[in-house]
CSV table of C-alpha atoms and ligand atoms in Angstrom, one decimal:
chain,number,residue,atom,x,y,z
A,1,MET,CA,0.2,-0.2,0.0
A,2,SER,CA,1.2,3.4,-0.8
A,3,ARG,CA,1.0,6.7,1.0
A,4,LEU,CA,1.7,10.1,-0.1
A,5,LEU,CA,3.7,13.1,1.3
A,6,ILE,CA,3.3,16.5,0.2
A,7,GLU,CA,5.4,19.1,1.5
A,8,GLY,CA,3.1,22.5,0.8
A,9,GLY,CA,3.8,26.1,0.0
A,10,ARG,CA,5.1,25.4,-3.3
A,11,THR,CA,4.0,27.6,-6.4
A,12,LEU,CA,2.9,25.4,-9.3
A,13,ARG,CA,3.9,26.3,-13.1
A,14,GLY,CA,3.3,25.0,-16.5
A,15,GLU,CA,1.4,22.9,-18.8
A,16,VAL,CA,-0.5,19.4,-18.3
A,17,LYS,CA,-2.7,17.2,-20.2
A,18,VAL,CA,-5.9,16.5,-18.8
A,19,GLN,CA,-6.2,12.4,-18.6
A,20,GLY,CA,-9.2,10.8,-20.2
A,21,SER,CA,-12.2,10.4,-18.4
A,22,LYS,CA,-12.9,7.6,-16.0
A,23,ASN,CA,-16.5,7.9,-15.8
A,24,SER,CA,-16.8,7.9,-19.8
A,25,ALA,CA,-14.5,5.3,-20.4
A,26,LEU,CA,-16.5,2.7,-17.6
A,27,PRO,CA,-19.7,2.5,-19.6
A,28,ILE,CA,-18.0,2.6,-22.9
A,29,LEU,CA,-15.9,-0.3,-22.0
A,30,ALA,CA,-19.1,-2.2,-20.7
A,31,ALA,CA,-20.9,-1.3,-23.8
A,32,SER,CA,-18.1,-3.2,-25.9
A,33,ILE,CA,-19.3,-6.3,-25.6
A,34,LEU,CA,-22.5,-5.2,-27.9
A,35,SER,CA,-20.4,-4.7,-31.1
A,36,LYS,CA,-18.8,-7.5,-33.3
A,37,GLY,CA,-15.3,-7.1,-34.0
A,38,GLU,CA,-12.3,-5.5,-32.3
A,39,ASN,CA,-12.8,-2.2,-30.6
A,40,VAL,CA,-10.2,0.5,-30.3
A,41,PHE,CA,-10.1,2.8,-27.1
A,42,TYR,CA,-7.7,5.5,-27.4
A,43,ASN,CA,-6.9,8.2,-24.2
A,44,CYS,CA,-8.1,5.5,-22.1
A,45,PRO,CA,-6.6,6.4,-18.3
A,46,LEU,CA,-4.6,3.9,-16.3
A,47,LEU,CA,-6.9,3.5,-13.3
A,48,SER,CA,-7.4,0.9,-10.9
A,49,ASP,CA,-11.3,1.3,-11.7
A,50,ILE,CA,-10.4,0.8,-15.4
A,51,ASP,CA,-8.2,-2.7,-14.5
A,52,THR,CA,-11.2,-3.8,-12.8
A,53,SER,CA,-13.4,-3.5,-15.9
A,54,VAL,CA,-10.8,-5.2,-17.8
A,55,LYS,CA,-10.9,-7.9,-15.5
A,56,ILE,CA,-14.9,-8.3,-15.9
A,57,LEU,CA,-14.3,-8.0,-19.6
A,58,ARG,CA,-11.7,-10.8,-19.5
A,59,TYR,CA,-13.3,-13.2,-16.9
A,60,LEU,CA,-16.7,-12.7,-19.4
A,61,GLY,CA,-14.4,-14.0,-22.2
A,62,ALA,CA,-13.5,-11.0,-24.0
A,63,LYS,CA,-9.8,-10.3,-25.7
A,64,VAL,CA,-8.5,-7.5,-24.4
A,65,ASN,CA,-5.1,-5.6,-25.2
A,66,ARG,CA,-3.5,-2.8,-23.4
A,67,HIS,CA,-0.9,-0.3,-25.2
A,68,GLY,CA,-0.4,2.8,-23.1
A,69,HIS,CA,-3.3,4.5,-23.2
A,70,THR,CA,-4.9,2.5,-26.4
A,71,LEU,CA,-7.3,-0.6,-25.2
A,72,THR,CA,-8.4,-2.7,-27.5
A,73,VAL,CA,-11.4,-5.0,-26.8
A,74,ASP,CA,-12.8,-7.9,-28.9
A,75,ALA,CA,-15.7,-8.9,-26.9
A,76,PHE,CA,-18.4,-10.4,-29.4
A,77,ASP,CA,-19.5,-14.3,-28.3
A,78,LEU,CA,-18.7,-14.0,-25.0
A,79,SER,CA,-18.2,-17.4,-23.2
A,80,ARG,CA,-20.2,-16.2,-19.6
A,81,ASP,CA,-22.9,-14.2,-18.5
A,82,ASP,CA,-21.8,-13.8,-14.5
A,83,ILE,CA,-19.6,-11.4,-13.0
A,84,PRO,CA,-18.3,-12.8,-9.4
A,85,ALA,CA,-19.2,-10.8,-6.3
A,86,ASP,CA,-15.3,-9.7,-5.8
A,87,MET,CA,-15.2,-8.0,-9.1
A,88,MET,CA,-18.9,-6.5,-8.6
A,89,ARG,CA,-17.8,-5.6,-5.2
A,90,GLN,CA,-15.0,-3.4,-6.4
A,91,MET,CA,-16.5,-0.6,-8.3
A,92,ARG,CA,-20.3,0.7,-8.7
A,93,SER,CA,-20.1,1.1,-12.0
A,94,SER,CA,-20.1,-2.6,-12.5
A,95,ILE,CA,-24.1,-2.6,-12.6
A,96,ILE,CA,-23.7,-1.2,-16.2
A,97,PHE,CA,-22.8,-4.5,-17.3
A,98,ALA,CA,-26.7,-5.6,-16.9
A,99,GLY,CA,-27.6,-3.3,-19.7
A,100,ALA,CA,-24.6,-4.4,-21.9
A,101,LEU,CA,-24.9,-8.2,-21.1
A,102,LEU,CA,-28.7,-8.2,-21.4
A,103,GLY,CA,-28.2,-6.7,-24.6
A,104,SER,CA,-25.5,-8.9,-26.0
A,105,LYS,CA,-26.5,-12.4,-24.2
A,106,GLY,CA,-30.2,-11.9,-23.1
A,107,LYS,CA,-29.0,-12.7,-19.6
A,108,ALA,CA,-26.7,-11.6,-16.7
A,109,ARG,CA,-26.1,-13.0,-13.4
A,110,LEU,CA,-24.7,-10.2,-11.0
A,111,THR,CA,-24.4,-9.5,-7.3
A,112,PHE,CA,-25.3,-5.9,-5.8
A,113,PRO,CA,-22.3,-3.5,-6.8
A,114,GLY,CA,-19.8,-2.1,-4.4
A,115,GLY,CA,-17.9,1.6,-4.8
A,116,CYS,CA,-17.1,4.5,-2.7
A,117,GLU,CA,-19.1,4.6,0.5
A,118,ILE,CA,-20.7,8.2,0.0
A,119,GLY,CA,-24.0,7.5,1.1
A,120,PRO,CA,-26.5,4.8,0.0
A,121,ARG,CA,-26.4,4.1,-3.6
A,122,PRO,CA,-29.6,2.4,-4.6
A,123,ILE,CA,-29.9,0.7,-8.4
A,124,ASP,CA,-33.9,0.9,-8.2
A,125,LEU,CA,-34.0,3.1,-11.4
A,126,HIS,CA,-31.5,0.8,-13.2
A,127,LEU,CA,-33.8,-2.3,-12.2
A,128,SER,CA,-37.3,-0.8,-12.8
A,129,SER,CA,-36.3,0.5,-16.3
A,130,LEU,CA,-34.5,-2.7,-17.3
A,131,ARG,CA,-38.0,-4.3,-16.1
A,132,ARG,CA,-39.9,-2.3,-18.5
A,133,MET,CA,-37.8,-3.1,-21.2
A,134,GLY,CA,-39.1,-6.9,-20.6
A,135,ALA,CA,-36.0,-8.1,-18.7
A,136,LEU,CA,-37.1,-10.6,-15.7
A,137,ILE,CA,-35.2,-9.8,-12.5
A,138,LYS,CA,-34.8,-11.8,-9.7
A,139,GLU,CA,-33.3,-10.7,-6.5
A,140,ARG,CA,-31.9,-13.8,-4.1
A,141,HIS,CA,-29.2,-13.9,-1.4
A,142,GLY,CA,-27.5,-10.8,-2.8
A,143,GLN,CA,-27.8,-12.3,-6.1
A,144,LEU,CA,-29.4,-10.6,-9.4
A,145,ILE,CA,-30.5,-12.5,-12.2
A,146,PHE,CA,-31.5,-10.6,-15.4
A,147,GLU,CA,-33.1,-12.6,-18.0
A,148,ALA,CA,-34.7,-11.4,-21.3
A,149,PRO,CA,-35.2,-15.2,-23.4
A,150,LYS,CA,-36.9,-13.0,-26.4
A,151,GLY,CA,-34.7,-10.2,-26.0
A,152,LEU,CA,-35.1,-6.6,-24.7
A,153,LYS,CA,-37.9,-4.5,-26.1
A,154,GLY,CA,-38.1,-0.8,-26.4
A,155,ALA,CA,-39.9,1.3,-23.7
A,156,GLU,CA,-40.8,4.6,-22.5
A,157,ILE,CA,-39.2,5.1,-19.5
A,158,ALA,CA,-39.2,8.3,-17.1
A,159,LEU,CA,-36.9,8.5,-14.7
A,160,SER,CA,-37.6,10.0,-11.6
A,161,PHE,CA,-34.2,11.5,-10.9
A,162,PRO,CA,-31.6,12.2,-14.0
A,163,SER,CA,-29.3,9.2,-12.8
A,164,VAL,CA,-26.3,8.9,-14.8
A,165,GLY,CA,-25.6,5.0,-14.5
A,166,ALA,CA,-29.5,4.3,-15.2
A,167,THR,CA,-29.5,6.6,-18.2
A,168,GLU,CA,-26.2,5.1,-19.6
A,169,ASN,CA,-27.8,1.4,-18.7
A,170,ILE,CA,-30.7,2.2,-20.4
A,171,MET,CA,-29.0,3.6,-23.4
A,172,ILE,CA,-26.8,0.6,-23.7
A,173,ALA,CA,-29.4,-2.1,-23.3
A,174,ALA,CA,-31.8,-0.4,-25.8
A,175,SER,CA,-29.4,-0.1,-28.6
A,176,ARG,CA,-29.8,-3.5,-29.2
A,177,ALA,CA,-33.3,-4.1,-28.4
A,178,LYS,CA,-36.4,-4.5,-30.4
A,179,GLY,CA,-38.1,-1.3,-30.9
A,180,THR,CA,-37.8,2.5,-29.7
A,181,THR,CA,-37.0,3.4,-26.1
A,182,VAL,CA,-37.4,7.2,-24.9
A,183,ILE,CA,-36.0,8.1,-21.9
A,184,THR,CA,-37.3,11.5,-20.4
A,185,ASN,CA,-35.5,13.2,-17.4
A,186,ALA,CA,-32.5,11.5,-18.7
A,187,ALA,CA,-29.2,12.6,-17.4
A,188,ARG,CA,-27.5,15.3,-19.5
A,189,GLU,CA,-23.9,14.6,-18.2
A,190,PRO,CA,-21.2,14.8,-21.2
A,191,GLU,CA,-20.3,11.4,-20.4
A,192,VAL,CA,-23.6,10.1,-21.4
A,193,ILE,CA,-23.0,12.2,-24.6
A,194,ASP,CA,-19.7,10.2,-25.1
A,195,LEU,CA,-21.3,7.0,-24.5
A,196,ALA,CA,-24.0,8.0,-27.6
A,197,ASP,CA,-21.2,9.0,-29.8
A,198,TYR,CA,-19.3,5.5,-29.3
A,199,LEU,CA,-22.9,3.9,-29.9
A,200,ASN,CA,-23.7,5.6,-32.9
A,201,LYS,CA,-20.1,4.9,-34.3
A,202,CYS,CA,-20.9,1.1,-33.7
A,203,GLY,CA,-24.1,1.6,-35.9
A,204,ALA,CA,-26.3,2.2,-32.9
A,205,CYS,CA,-29.2,5.1,-33.4
A,206,VAL,CA,-29.2,7.1,-30.5
A,207,TYR,CA,-30.7,10.8,-30.4
A,208,GLY,CA,-30.9,13.6,-28.1
A,209,ALA,CA,-28.1,12.5,-25.7
A,210,GLY,CA,-27.4,15.6,-23.6
A,211,ASP,CA,-31.0,16.9,-23.7
A,212,GLY,CA,-33.5,15.7,-21.1
A,213,THR,CA,-34.7,13.1,-23.6
A,214,VAL,CA,-32.9,10.5,-25.0
A,215,VAL,CA,-34.6,8.5,-28.2
A,216,ILE,CA,-33.0,5.1,-28.6
A,217,ASP,CA,-33.8,2.7,-31.9
A,218,GLY,CA,-33.1,-0.7,-31.2
A,219,LYS,CA,-30.4,-2.6,-33.7
A,220,GLU,CA,-30.1,-6.2,-34.4
A,221,SER,CA,-26.4,-6.0,-34.6
A,222,LEU,CA,-23.3,-3.6,-33.8
A,223,SER,CA,-20.0,-3.2,-34.9
A,224,ALA,CA,-17.0,-2.7,-33.4
A,225,THR,CA,-15.3,0.8,-33.7
A,226,ALA,CA,-12.7,3.3,-32.8
A,227,HIS,CA,-13.1,6.0,-30.3
A,228,SER,CA,-11.6,8.6,-28.1
A,229,ILE,CA,-12.3,8.9,-24.6
A,230,MET,CA,-13.0,12.7,-23.7
A,231,ALA,CA,-10.8,14.5,-21.3
A,232,ASP,CA,-12.0,14.2,-17.5
A,233,ARG,CA,-13.8,17.4,-16.2
A,234,ILE,CA,-13.3,16.3,-12.6
A,235,VAL,CA,-9.5,15.9,-12.9
A,236,ALA,CA,-9.6,19.3,-14.8
A,237,ALA,CA,-11.1,20.8,-11.8
A,238,THR,CA,-9.3,19.1,-9.3
A,239,LEU,CA,-6.1,20.5,-11.1
A,240,MET,CA,-7.5,23.9,-11.2
A,241,SER,CA,-8.4,23.7,-7.5
A,242,ALA,CA,-4.3,23.0,-7.1
A,243,ALA,CA,-3.7,26.1,-8.9
A,244,ALA,CA,-6.1,28.6,-6.7
A,245,ILE,CA,-4.6,27.2,-3.7
A,246,THR,CA,-1.3,27.8,-4.2
A,247,GLY,CA,-1.9,31.2,-6.1
A,248,SER,CA,-0.5,29.5,-9.2
A,249,GLU,CA,-0.7,29.9,-13.0
A,250,ILE,CA,-1.0,26.8,-15.1
A,251,VAL,CA,-2.4,25.8,-18.3
A,252,LEU,CA,-4.3,22.5,-19.0
A,253,GLU,CA,-4.4,20.6,-22.0
A,254,SER,CA,-7.5,18.9,-23.6
A,255,VAL,CA,-10.2,20.9,-21.8
A,256,VAL,CA,-13.5,21.1,-22.9
A,257,LYS,CA,-14.5,24.6,-22.0
A,258,SER,CA,-18.6,23.8,-22.0
A,259,HIS,CA,-17.9,20.8,-19.3
A,260,LEU,CA,-16.2,23.1,-17.0
A,261,ASP,CA,-19.1,25.7,-17.4
A,262,ALA,CA,-20.6,25.4,-13.6
A,263,ILE,CA,-17.2,25.4,-12.3
A,264,ILE,CA,-15.3,28.4,-13.9
A,265,PRO,CA,-17.4,30.9,-12.3
A,266,CYS,CA,-16.6,29.6,-8.8
A,267,PHE,CA,-12.8,30.4,-9.5
A,268,LYS,CA,-13.8,33.4,-11.1
A,269,GLN,CA,-15.6,34.7,-8.0
A,270,ALA,CA,-12.5,33.4,-5.9
A,271,GLY,CA,-10.5,36.1,-8.0
A,272,CYS,CA,-8.7,33.4,-10.7
A,273,GLU,CA,-8.6,34.8,-14.3
A,274,PHE,CA,-9.2,32.4,-17.5
A,275,GLU,CA,-7.7,32.5,-21.1
A,276,PHE,CA,-8.7,30.0,-23.5
A,277,SER,CA,-7.2,29.2,-26.6
A,278,GLY,CA,-8.4,26.0,-28.5
A,279,SER,CA,-8.6,23.2,-26.1
A,280,LYS,CA,-6.1,24.8,-23.8
A,281,MET,CA,-7.2,26.9,-20.7
A,282,LYS,CA,-4.6,29.2,-18.7
A,283,ILE,CA,-5.9,29.4,-15.1
A,284,SER,CA,-4.2,32.3,-13.0
A,285,ALA,CA,-4.8,32.4,-9.3
A,286,PRO,CA,-4.3,35.5,-6.9
A,287,GLU,CA,-1.8,35.1,-4.1
A,288,LYS,CA,-5.2,34.7,-1.9
A,289,VAL,CA,-8.4,33.5,-3.2
A,290,ARG,CA,-11.7,35.1,-2.3
A,291,SER,CA,-14.4,33.0,-1.0
A,292,LEU,CA,-16.4,30.8,-3.7
A,293,GLY,CA,-19.7,31.9,-2.8
A,294,LEU,CA,-22.4,29.5,-2.5
A,295,LEU,CA,-22.1,26.2,-4.3
A,296,ARG,CA,-25.1,23.7,-4.6
A,297,THR,CA,-24.3,20.1,-6.2
A,298,SER,CA,-26.7,19.2,-8.9
A,299,PRO,CA,-27.0,17.1,-12.1
A,300,PHE,CA,-25.3,18.3,-15.2
A,301,PRO,CA,-25.2,21.3,-16.2
A,302,GLY,CA,-25.2,22.4,-12.4
A,303,PHE,CA,-22.2,22.1,-10.2
A,304,PRO,CA,-20.9,18.6,-10.1
A,305,THR,CA,-20.9,16.6,-6.7
A,306,ASP,CA,-17.7,15.3,-7.7
A,307,ALA,CA,-15.9,18.5,-7.4
A,308,GLN,CA,-17.4,19.5,-4.5
A,309,ALA,CA,-14.5,18.2,-2.1
A,310,PRO,CA,-11.7,19.5,-4.4
A,311,LEU,CA,-13.2,23.2,-4.5
A,312,MET,CA,-13.8,23.0,-0.8
A,313,ALA,CA,-10.0,22.6,-0.1
A,314,VAL,CA,-9.5,25.9,-1.9
A,315,ALA,CA,-12.8,27.3,0.2
A,316,SER,CA,-10.6,26.5,3.1
A,317,VAL,CA,-7.7,29.2,2.9
A,318,ALA,CA,-10.3,31.6,0.9
A,319,ASP,CA,-11.1,35.1,2.5
A,320,GLY,CA,-14.7,35.0,3.5
A,321,ILE,CA,-17.1,32.4,4.1
A,322,THR,CA,-18.2,29.6,1.0
A,323,VAL,CA,-21.3,27.5,1.8
A,324,PHE,CA,-21.7,24.3,-0.2
A,325,SER,CA,-25.1,22.6,-0.4
A,326,GLU,CA,-24.6,18.6,-1.1
A,327,ASN,CA,-27.5,17.5,-2.9
A,328,ILE,CA,-26.7,14.3,-4.8
A,329,PHE,CA,-25.4,11.9,-2.2
A,330,GLU,CA,-25.9,11.9,1.3
A,331,ASN,CA,-22.4,11.0,2.8
A,332,ARG,CA,-20.1,12.9,0.6
A,333,TYR,CA,-18.6,15.2,3.5
A,334,LYS,CA,-16.1,12.7,4.9
A,335,HIS,CA,-13.0,14.9,4.1
A,336,VAL,CA,-14.1,17.5,6.3
A,337,GLY,CA,-12.8,16.0,9.3
A,338,GLU,CA,-9.5,15.7,7.4
A,339,PHE,CA,-9.4,19.4,6.5
A,340,ILE,CA,-10.2,19.9,10.3
A,341,ARG,CA,-7.3,18.4,11.3
A,342,LEU,CA,-5.0,20.7,9.1
A,343,GLY,CA,-6.8,23.5,10.9
A,344,ALA,CA,-10.0,24.4,8.5
A,345,ASP,CA,-13.0,26.2,9.8
A,346,ILE,CA,-16.0,23.8,8.6
A,347,LYS,CA,-19.5,23.2,10.2
A,348,VAL,CA,-21.6,20.6,8.7
A,349,GLU,CA,-25.3,20.4,9.0
A,350,GLY,CA,-26.8,17.8,7.1
A,351,LYS,CA,-26.1,18.6,3.4
A,352,VAL,CA,-25.1,22.3,3.9
A,353,ALA,CA,-21.4,23.1,5.0
A,354,VAL,CA,-20.1,26.2,5.7
A,355,VAL,CA,-16.4,26.8,5.3
A,356,GLU,CA,-14.9,30.0,7.0
A,357,GLY,CA,-11.5,30.4,5.2
A,358,VAL,CA,-8.4,30.2,7.5
A,359,LYS,CA,-5.0,32.2,7.1
A,360,LYS,CA,-3.2,29.3,6.7
A,361,LEU,CA,-3.4,25.4,6.9
A,362,TYR,CA,-0.8,23.0,8.7
A,363,SER,CA,0.4,19.8,8.1
A,364,ALA,CA,-1.3,16.6,9.3
A,365,PRO,CA,-1.4,12.8,9.1
A,366,LEU,CA,-4.6,12.4,7.0
A,367,CYS,CA,-6.6,9.2,6.5
A,368,ALA,CA,-8.3,8.9,2.7
A,369,LYS,CA,-11.7,7.9,3.0
A,370,ASP,CA,-13.1,8.1,-0.5
A,371,LEU,CA,-11.7,9.3,-4.3
A,372,ARG,CA,-12.7,12.9,-4.5
A,373,GLY,CA,-11.7,13.3,-0.8
A,374,SER,CA,-8.3,11.9,-1.3
A,375,ALA,CA,-8.1,14.1,-4.1
A,376,ALA,CA,-9.0,17.0,-2.2
A,377,LEU,CA,-6.6,16.2,0.6
A,378,VAL,CA,-3.6,16.1,-2.0
A,379,VAL,CA,-4.8,19.7,-3.0
A,380,ALA,CA,-5.2,20.8,0.5
A,381,GLY,CA,-1.5,19.5,1.3
A,382,LEU,CA,0.0,21.6,-1.5
A,383,ALA,CA,-1.2,24.6,0.6
A,384,ALA,CA,-0.1,23.2,4.3
A,385,GLU,CA,2.9,24.3,6.1
A,386,GLY,CA,5.0,21.4,6.7
A,387,THR,CA,4.6,17.9,5.5
A,388,THR,CA,1.2,16.4,5.0
A,389,GLU,CA,0.9,12.7,5.0
A,390,ILE,CA,-2.1,10.8,3.3
A,391,ASP,CA,-2.1,7.2,4.4
A,392,THR,CA,-3.2,5.6,1.4
A,393,THR,CA,-3.5,6.3,-2.2
A,394,GLU,CA,-5.7,3.5,-3.0
A,395,TYR,CA,-8.7,5.5,-3.7
A,396,LEU,CA,-6.8,8.1,-5.5
A,397,GLU,CA,-5.5,5.5,-8.0
A,398,ARG,CA,-9.6,4.8,-8.8
A,399,GLY,CA,-9.8,8.1,-10.8
A,400,TYR,CA,-6.3,9.9,-10.8
A,401,GLU,CA,-3.7,8.7,-13.3
A,402,ASP,CA,-0.4,9.5,-11.4
A,403,LEU,CA,-1.6,12.6,-9.8
A,404,ASP,CA,1.6,12.7,-7.7
A,405,VAL,CA,3.9,12.9,-11.2
A,406,VAL,CA,1.4,15.3,-12.6
A,407,LEU,CA,1.8,17.8,-9.4
A,408,LYS,CA,5.7,17.1,-9.1
A,409,ASN,CA,5.9,18.0,-13.2
A,410,LEU,CA,4.3,21.3,-12.2
A,411,GLY,CA,6.5,22.1,-9.4
A,412,ALA,CA,4.4,20.5,-6.3
A,413,SER,CA,6.5,18.3,-3.8
A,414,VAL,CA,4.9,15.6,-3.6
A,415,SER,CA,6.4,11.7,-3.3
A,416,LYS,CA,4.7,8.3,-3.2
A,417,ILE,CA,6.1,6.0,-0.6
B,1,EPZ,C1,-22.0,8.7,-11.6
B,1,EPZ,O1,-22.4,7.6,-10.6
B,1,EPZ,C2,-20.6,8.7,-11.6
B,1,EPZ,N1,-20.1,7.8,-11.4
B,1,EPZ,C3,-20.2,9.4,-9.9
B,1,EPZ,O2,-18.9,9.5,-9.8
B,1,EPZ,C4,-21.0,10.6,-10.0
B,1,EPZ,O3,-20.8,11.5,-8.6
B,1,EPZ,C5,-22.3,10.5,-10.2
B,1,EPZ,O4,-22.6,9.9,-11.5
B,1,EPZ,C6,-23.1,11.7,-10.2
B,1,EPZ,O5,-22.8,12.6,-11.0
B,1,EPZ,C7,-20.0,7.0,-12.8
B,1,EPZ,O6,-19.9,7.6,-13.8
B,1,EPZ,C8,-19.0,5.6,-12.7
B,1,EPZ,P1,-26.4,8.5,-10.2
B,1,EPZ,P2,-24.2,7.3,-10.6
B,1,EPZ,O7,-27.3,7.4,-10.3
B,1,EPZ,O8,-24.1,6.7,-12.1
B,1,EPZ,C9,-29.5,8.1,-6.7
B,1,EPZ,C10,-16.6,9.4,-8.9
B,1,EPZ,O9,-16.3,10.2,-7.8
B,1,EPZ,N2,-29.7,7.1,-7.3
B,1,EPZ,O10,-26.4,9.9,-11.3
B,1,EPZ,O11,-23.8,6.0,-9.5
B,1,EPZ,C11,-28.3,7.9,-5.9
B,1,EPZ,O12,-28.2,7.0,-5.0
B,1,EPZ,C12,-18.1,9.1,-8.8
B,1,EPZ,O13,-16.1,9.6,-9.9
B,1,EPZ,C13,-31.0,6.0,-7.1
B,1,EPZ,O14,-31.5,6.5,-6.1
B,1,EPZ,O15,-24.8,8.7,-10.1
B,1,EPZ,C14,-27.5,9.1,-5.7
B,1,EPZ,O16,-27.9,10.0,-4.8
B,1,EPZ,C15,-18.6,8.8,-7.6
B,1,EPZ,N3,-31.4,5.2,-7.7
B,1,EPZ,C16,-28.1,10.0,-7.2
B,1,EPZ,O17,-29.2,9.1,-7.5
B,1,EPZ,C17,-30.7,4.6,-8.6
B,1,EPZ,O18,-31.1,3.6,-9.2
B,1,EPZ,C18,-27.3,10.2,-8.5
B,1,EPZ,O19,-26.5,8.8,-8.8
B,1,EPZ,C19,-29.7,5.4,-9.1
B,1,EPZ,C20,-29.2,6.2,-8.6
């Protein structure tokens, strides 16, 4: 198990390419089992969650090869339709294989998924949607058995909440269903659009991804394709936070500005300035940031829950009070206790966190508790006086590719031991 040591107080400078998106790559890898031939995925990040997906694909009988950031998947005619509990437990998005296996084999045997402990994470919307498409689902002793002996059929599905995973699961399943599926109140996240782009390149007919209503005309067969995974907007937000908390100027490459439209104004409010040129974005932070105002997490195009923790690190040393309202997950303030160890002044009441910026943070041994919280501890450590030690990099490695190296290349003092 690795730990991180961060010596705070260094200014960052330089350019960094934002890695490919984990949350885009995971559903796309699952969807790859729908198509015949060899898929080629470029810009696929090197992360433990991606390794778990690869393990699942290989277990199912797919041929998967990796050359750096390029992954090839030939997954037609799989030999299995079950995923062992230990693989399901490693990440929540393993539930996306339900739609993919139903679409490709007409059946799936899974268990309830695991993932970061950020609150109750039910899968009722996934199950009810697949049922509407004709899947018979039995839940027994933690096992989930899905069957659609005559194949899935198109359906009208109105989601009670625009769940990202449920929208993706339905889109994947519907691409090989008989007839047309219409999802209303669908998630509008950029990762949903990336999945639709991939499916359409395979010959699927997915319309309206990114709008509230997605229409999918099912196809009997799909063909493998080449696809480049979009840049990770949450990693971009994390690096922006690193620049803001250290009063630095850095350039991020491979940025899609529209993906960051709800995040950039928070940094502007804090006094940061931006310059854009093609897919490059320069962020210049003042020596001391101002309050970030009021940040309410909500589904896209709102402020993303995944960026809440890194921006809270910035707020902890800002001049003034920043208020966060976390509306997506119930238990997403686990980093707060660790920030307080560094000297932050934060009060949490239910889903609201009030952060009164302090003059300085002071290093302390910290305990990583989930993915985005871990990234936020790294950001806070960059500003803390002394050497901050983070007990494990296990969570970080689920979503950030070599964050220690990326920050070191920008001039930070971060070492993995
Ligand atoms: C995706 O999770 C992301 N994961 C999460 O990223 C992200 O935080 C989340 O979307 C919100 O943007 C992946 O894409 C792999 P949801 P997902 O279904 O699909 C409730 C990260 O750090 N809900 O939109 O699981 C749910 O409990 C991660 O990278 C139900 O009630 O999110 C939550 O409160 C963590 N029933 C809310 O909806 C359901 O059937 C949003 O969940 C499904 C969801």
